[in-house]
Amino acid sequence: EDLTKVQSEELKDYLLKYFTKKMSRADIIKRLKRIQPKLTDEQADSVVQTETQALQNKSREIIFQDLDPQDKFKYKWLGPQDYRTTEICQKIKSKTIKGVSLEELRKVVKEESIAGGFDGSREWTPHVNCRHTFVKVI
């Protein structure tokens, strides 16, 4: 929120490099704190976690759309089940456990994001620090 457009673009470019070159999370956090020195380590880590999840899930969507252009496959929300699992992700998992179309999954993620107090503007990121993704049901 406190980043300028230039800083945001710089961070995005850096995250893409991390994604392609497998840079360490610690290196990315250091870089982010150079871009925005006011961030704490925890805030920087939260940004890295959230943006990494968003990039990974967008990549998954592109791959699945290439493999399934008619949206005939079924997908479900998947991720850790522990004390950090949010109610938002738990509800998404429950609603998609048997598999839904990619379009339906997108809709459920957005609805639960909004219901959970987030604005739903990120397609595959229902909340900050999300650790969940989606997989094809076999």
XYZ file of N, CA and C in Angstrom:
414
model
N 0.810 -1.193 0.000
C 0.000 0.000 0.000
C 0.857 1.262 0.000
N 2.003 1.220 0.679
C 2.855 2.398 0.767
C 3.844 2.519 -0.390
N 3.835 1.566 -1.303
C 4.786 1.610 -2.411
C 4.298 2.543 -3.511
N 5.244 3.257 -4.114
C 4.912 4.043 -5.297
C 4.745 3.082 -6.463
N 4.237 3.568 -7.566
C 4.080 2.743 -8.777
C 5.438 2.205 -9.219
N 6.459 3.051 -9.193
C 7.812 2.631 -9.596
C 8.326 1.544 -8.658
N 8.154 1.731 -7.349
C 8.590 0.725 -6.381
C 7.833 -0.586 -6.568
N 6.549 -0.489 -6.822
C 5.729 -1.675 -7.040
C 6.196 -2.442 -8.275
N 6.490 -1.720 -9.342
C 6.984 -2.361 -10.572
C 8.353 -2.996 -10.340
N 9.200 -2.317 -9.578
C 10.523 -2.857 -9.265
C 10.389 -4.148 -8.468
N 9.486 -4.138 -7.504
C 9.241 -5.345 -6.710
C 8.712 -6.471 -7.592
N 7.777 -6.150 -8.460
C 7.215 -7.172 -9.354
C 8.315 -7.790 -10.218
N 9.169 -6.950 -10.785
C 10.279 -7.455 -11.596
C 11.193 -8.351 -10.777
N 11.466 -7.947 -9.552
C 12.332 -8.736 -8.693
C 11.699 -10.079 -8.348
N 10.401 -10.066 -8.072
C 9.707 -11.321 -7.771
C 9.706 -12.253 -8.973
N 9.561 -11.699 -10.164
C 9.620 -12.534 -11.368
C 11.005 -13.151 -11.533
N 12.055 -12.393 -11.225
C 13.416 -12.941 -11.271
C 13.556 -14.068 -10.257
N 13.011 -13.842 -9.060
C 13.045 -14.866 -8.018
C 12.376 -16.136 -8.520
N 11.256 -15.938 -9.166
C 10.492 -17.073 -9.666
C 11.285 -17.869 -10.692
N 11.971 -17.186 -11.582
C 12.687 -17.873 -12.660
C 14.078 -18.331 -12.252
N 14.687 -17.667 -11.304
C 16.061 -18.015 -10.920
C 16.161 -18.686 -9.560
N 15.038 -18.904 -8.939
C 15.013 -19.568 -7.632
C 15.890 -18.840 -6.607
N 15.745 -17.531 -6.530
C 16.461 -16.753 -5.530
C 15.860 -17.050 -4.157
N 16.646 -16.848 -3.134
C 16.157 -17.166 -1.789
C 15.129 -16.142 -1.322
N 14.248 -16.609 -0.491
C 13.225 -15.742 0.093
C 13.892 -14.613 0.890
N 14.964 -14.935 1.607
C 15.682 -13.931 2.402
C 16.229 -12.821 1.512
N 16.755 -13.185 0.332
C 17.277 -12.177 -0.597
C 16.163 -11.259 -1.096
N 15.013 -11.838 -1.354
C 13.885 -11.039 -1.830
C 13.421 -10.084 -0.736
N 13.366 -10.564 0.496
C 12.948 -9.711 1.608
C 13.930 -8.549 1.780
N 15.223 -8.829 1.690
C 16.225 -7.761 1.783
C 16.020 -6.731 0.685
N 15.791 -7.206 -0.523
C 15.580 -6.302 -1.657
C 14.324 -5.459 -1.455
N 13.263 -6.076 -1.009
C 12.017 -5.361 -0.772
C 12.219 -4.264 0.277
N 12.988 -4.570 1.313
C 13.238 -3.577 2.350
C 14.136 -2.445 1.853
N 14.936 -2.706 0.843
C 15.709 -1.616 0.218
C 14.776 -0.729 -0.608
N 13.792 -1.364 -1.256
C 12.821 -0.604 -2.050
C 11.942 0.236 -1.123
N 11.546 -0.351 0.011
C 10.654 0.334 0.955
C 11.201 0.132 2.368
N 12.129 0.998 2.792
C 12.806 0.819 4.090
C 11.885 0.841 5.311
N 10.688 1.391 5.202
C 9.776 1.449 6.350
C 9.183 0.092 6.715
N 9.281 -0.889 5.809
C 8.697 -2.204 6.069
C 9.475 -2.952 7.141
N 8.742 -3.632 7.999
C 9.386 -4.534 8.953
C 9.696 -5.844 8.224
N 10.484 -6.698 8.857
C 10.764 -8.012 8.279
C 9.462 -8.787 8.068
N 8.555 -8.704 9.042
C 7.287 -9.435 8.940
C 6.422 -8.914 7.803
N 6.376 -7.599 7.631
C 5.600 -7.030 6.525
C 6.197 -7.440 5.180
N 7.515 -7.379 5.076
C 8.179 -7.765 3.829
C 7.926 -9.238 3.531
N 8.012 -10.081 4.555
C 7.744 -11.503 4.371
C 6.304 -11.726 3.917
N 5.385 -10.975 4.469
C 3.978 -11.085 4.085
C 3.779 -10.717 2.613
N 4.442 -9.657 2.179
C 4.360 -9.254 0.767
C 4.907 -10.363 -0.119
N 6.059 -10.910 0.249
C 6.677 -11.973 -0.557
C 5.768 -13.196 -0.612
N 5.222 -13.612 0.532
C 4.327 -14.775 0.559
C 3.104 -14.546 -0.314
N 2.476 -13.396 -0.152
C 1.242 -13.102 -0.877
C 1.491 -13.021 -2.378
N 2.541 -12.318 -2.775
C 2.824 -12.155 -4.207
C 3.310 -13.447 -4.848
N 4.057 -14.236 -4.113
C 4.504 -15.531 -4.645
C 3.303 -16.445 -4.883
N 2.390 -16.492 -3.926
C 1.181 -17.308 -4.085
C 0.376 -16.823 -5.287
N 0.250 -15.511 -5.446
C -0.514 -14.949 -6.568
C 0.115 -15.330 -7.905
N 1.439 -15.218 -8.001
C 2.127 -15.580 -9.248
C 2.002 -17.073 -9.543
N 2.178 -17.888 -8.531
C 2.076 -19.335 -8.723
C 0.676 -19.727 -9.189
N -0.335 -19.162 -8.568
C -1.694 -19.536 -8.941
C -2.080 -19.003 -10.317
N -1.608 -17.834 -10.678
C -1.876 -17.319 -12.019
C -1.191 -18.221 -13.052
N 0.022 -18.671 -12.763
C 0.724 -19.601 -13.649
C -0.048 -20.902 -13.798
N -0.567 -21.405 -12.687
C -1.355 -22.643 -12.723
C -2.598 -22.452 -13.594
N -3.256 -21.311 -13.452
C -4.443 -21.040 -14.256
C -4.106 -21.088 -15.748
N -3.029 -20.447 -16.138
C -2.626 -20.413 -17.553
C -2.345 -21.824 -18.067
N -1.642 -22.597 -17.286
C -1.330 -23.979 -17.685
C -2.617 -24.801 -17.818
N -3.483 -24.713 -16.819
C -4.730 -25.481 -16.870
C -5.623 -25.030 -18.022
N -5.650 -23.746 -18.322
C -6.455 -23.274 -19.452
C -5.912 -23.815 -20.770
N -4.589 -23.934 -20.886
C -3.995 -24.520 -22.089
C -4.351 -26.002 -22.208
N -4.327 -26.714 -21.085
C -4.636 -28.146 -21.082
C -6.131 -28.428 -21.199
N -6.945 -27.478 -20.799
C -8.387 -27.681 -20.705
C -9.142 -26.447 -21.236
N -9.017 -26.160 -22.533
C -9.631 -24.941 -23.065
C -11.157 -24.912 -22.972
N -11.802 -26.060 -22.897
C -13.265 -26.091 -22.770
C -13.735 -26.098 -21.316
N -12.794 -26.052 -20.372
C -13.104 -26.026 -18.940
C -13.959 -27.232 -18.533
N -13.514 -28.408 -18.953
C -14.225 -29.642 -18.622
C -13.660 -30.334 -17.384
N -12.410 -30.033 -17.045
C -11.807 -30.639 -15.861
C -12.434 -30.051 -14.605
N -12.240 -30.734 -13.504
C -12.704 -30.263 -12.207
C -11.488 -29.957 -11.334
N -11.626 -28.933 -10.498
C -10.522 -28.462 -9.672
C -10.985 -28.289 -8.237
N -10.021 -28.352 -7.316
C -10.340 -28.101 -5.915
C -9.238 -27.264 -5.283
N -9.594 -26.593 -4.221
C -8.679 -25.750 -3.456
C -7.903 -26.641 -2.506
N -6.611 -26.445 -2.417
C -5.759 -27.344 -1.643
C -4.675 -26.554 -0.932
N -4.349 -26.980 0.269
C -3.275 -26.337 1.014
C -3.171 -26.916 2.405
N -2.295 -26.343 3.199
C -2.086 -26.851 4.552
C -3.359 -26.781 5.383
N -3.474 -27.700 6.296
C -4.590 -27.703 7.247
C -3.968 -27.657 8.635
N -3.761 -26.447 9.141
C -3.158 -26.282 10.448
C -3.737 -25.047 11.125
N -3.133 -24.640 12.219
C -3.658 -23.514 12.989
C -3.629 -22.197 12.212
N -2.839 -22.120 11.149
C -2.767 -20.896 10.344
C -3.769 -20.890 9.187
N -4.441 -21.994 8.948
C -5.423 -22.049 7.865
C -6.582 -21.127 8.202
N -6.878 -20.222 7.285
C -7.948 -19.253 7.533
C -9.316 -19.870 7.302
N -10.312 -19.243 7.880
C -11.694 -19.662 7.654
C -12.049 -19.512 6.172
N -11.495 -18.489 5.546
C -11.745 -18.263 4.116
C -11.310 -19.486 3.309
N -10.073 -19.915 3.504
C -9.574 -21.062 2.733
C -10.279 -22.355 3.121
N -10.637 -22.481 4.389
C -11.377 -23.676 4.814
C -12.721 -23.757 4.084
N -13.402 -22.624 3.952
C -14.687 -22.609 3.254
C -14.509 -22.904 1.767
N -13.468 -22.357 1.161
C -13.217 -22.630 -0.261
C -12.950 -24.121 -0.457
N -12.136 -24.705 0.436
C -11.854 -26.143 0.346
C -13.135 -26.962 0.469
N -13.967 -26.596 1.422
C -15.226 -27.328 1.632
C -16.138 -27.254 0.413
N -16.228 -26.084 -0.186
C -17.123 -25.897 -1.335
C -16.604 -26.535 -2.617
N -15.308 -26.855 -2.658
C -14.733 -27.395 -3.904
C -14.162 -28.798 -3.734
N -14.433 -29.441 -2.621
C -13.809 -30.723 -2.294
C -14.045 -31.800 -3.362
N -15.211 -31.782 -3.990
C -15.516 -32.783 -5.024
C -15.113 -32.321 -6.413
N -14.675 -31.082 -6.507
C -14.242 -30.543 -7.787
C -15.299 -29.676 -8.442
N -14.858 -28.559 -8.970
C -15.716 -27.622 -9.693
C -14.941 -27.132 -10.911
N -15.640 -26.504 -11.838
C -14.958 -25.942 -13.000
C -14.030 -24.816 -12.546
N -13.081 -24.468 -13.396
C -12.163 -23.383 -13.085
C -12.932 -22.072 -12.880
N -13.932 -21.849 -13.710
C -14.763 -20.645 -13.566
C -15.486 -20.633 -12.229
N -16.040 -21.771 -11.837
C -16.744 -21.859 -10.554
C -15.764 -21.657 -9.395
N -14.579 -22.237 -9.502
C -13.568 -22.066 -8.461
C -13.208 -20.587 -8.319
N -13.005 -19.915 -9.427
C -12.694 -18.487 -9.414
C -13.797 -17.718 -8.668
N -15.038 -18.070 -8.948
C -16.194 -17.417 -8.324
C -16.216 -17.677 -6.816
N -15.984 -18.909 -6.400
C -15.989 -19.271 -4.979
C -14.872 -18.528 -4.242
N -13.685 -18.481 -4.840
C -12.560 -17.781 -4.210
C -12.926 -16.310 -3.990
N -13.495 -15.689 -4.999
C -13.878 -14.277 -4.880
C -14.958 -14.077 -3.822
N -15.994 -14.900 -3.867
C -17.095 -14.765 -2.897
C -16.601 -14.932 -1.455
N -15.779 -15.939 -1.216
C -15.296 -16.183 0.142
C -14.312 -15.110 0.587
N -13.547 -14.566 -0.349
C -12.647 -13.466 -0.038
C -13.448 -12.263 0.455
N -14.482 -11.919 -0.281
C -15.334 -10.787 0.092
C -16.043 -11.061 1.420
N -16.595 -12.249 1.566
C -17.296 -12.616 2.808
C -16.356 -12.581 4.012
N -15.068 -12.853 3.769
C -14.084 -12.866 4.848
C -13.484 -11.504 5.153
N -13.962 -10.472 4.466
C -13.500 -9.125 4.778
C -12.437 -8.564 3.857
N -12.122 -9.291 2.799
C -11.181 -8.792 1.805
C -11.977 -8.354 0.586
N -11.372 -7.582 -0.301
C -12.159 -6.994 -1.390
C -12.374 -7.920 -2.588
N -11.718 -9.072 -2.614
C -11.942 -10.021 -3.702
C -11.339 -9.608 -5.023
N -10.455 -8.615 -5.014
C -9.911 -8.108 -6.274
C -8.810 -8.985 -6.861
N -8.237 -9.864 -6.078
C -7.180 -10.746 -6.561
C -7.803 -12.093 -6.893
N -7.716 -12.489 -8.140
C -8.401 -13.708 -8.582
C -8.101 -14.954 -7.762
N -6.869 -15.242 -7.520
C -6.512 -16.507 -6.872
C -5.874 -16.298 -5.500
N -6.014 -15.106 -4.949
C -5.444 -14.798 -3.643
C -6.553 -14.246 -2.761
N -7.222 -15.107 -2.021
C -8.388 -14.668 -1.258
C -8.060 -13.820 -0.029
N -6.804 -13.837 0.416
C -6.411 -13.043 1.580
C -4.893 -12.937 1.612
N -4.407 -12.025 2.407
C -2.974 -11.833 2.593
C -2.380 -13.094 3.223
N -1.172 -13.436 2.833
C -0.430 -14.595 3.358
C -1.048 -15.938 2.999
N -1.852 -15.990 1.965
C -2.475 -17.255 1.580
C -1.412 -18.271 1.172
N -1.618 -19.514 1.578
C -0.687 -20.604 1.259
C -1.351 -21.673 0.402
N -2.531 -21.388 -0.116
C -3.308 -22.382 -0.850
C -3.222 -22.196 -2.365
N -3.569 -23.263 -3.049
C -3.568 -23.272 -4.509
C -4.723 -24.152 -4.969
N -4.748 -24.452 -6.250
C -5.777 -25.345 -6.753
C -5.138 -26.421 -7.609
N -5.789 -27.582 -7.613
C -5.288 -28.733 -8.354
C -6.438 -29.361 -9.128
N -6.067 -30.064 -10.171
C -7.060 -30.806 -10.948
C -7.474 -32.045 -10.155
N -8.769 -32.284 -10.110
C -9.276 -33.483 -9.437
C -9.144 -34.654 -10.404
N -8.558 -35.714 -9.931
C -8.348 -36.892 -10.790
C -9.325 -37.982 -10.393
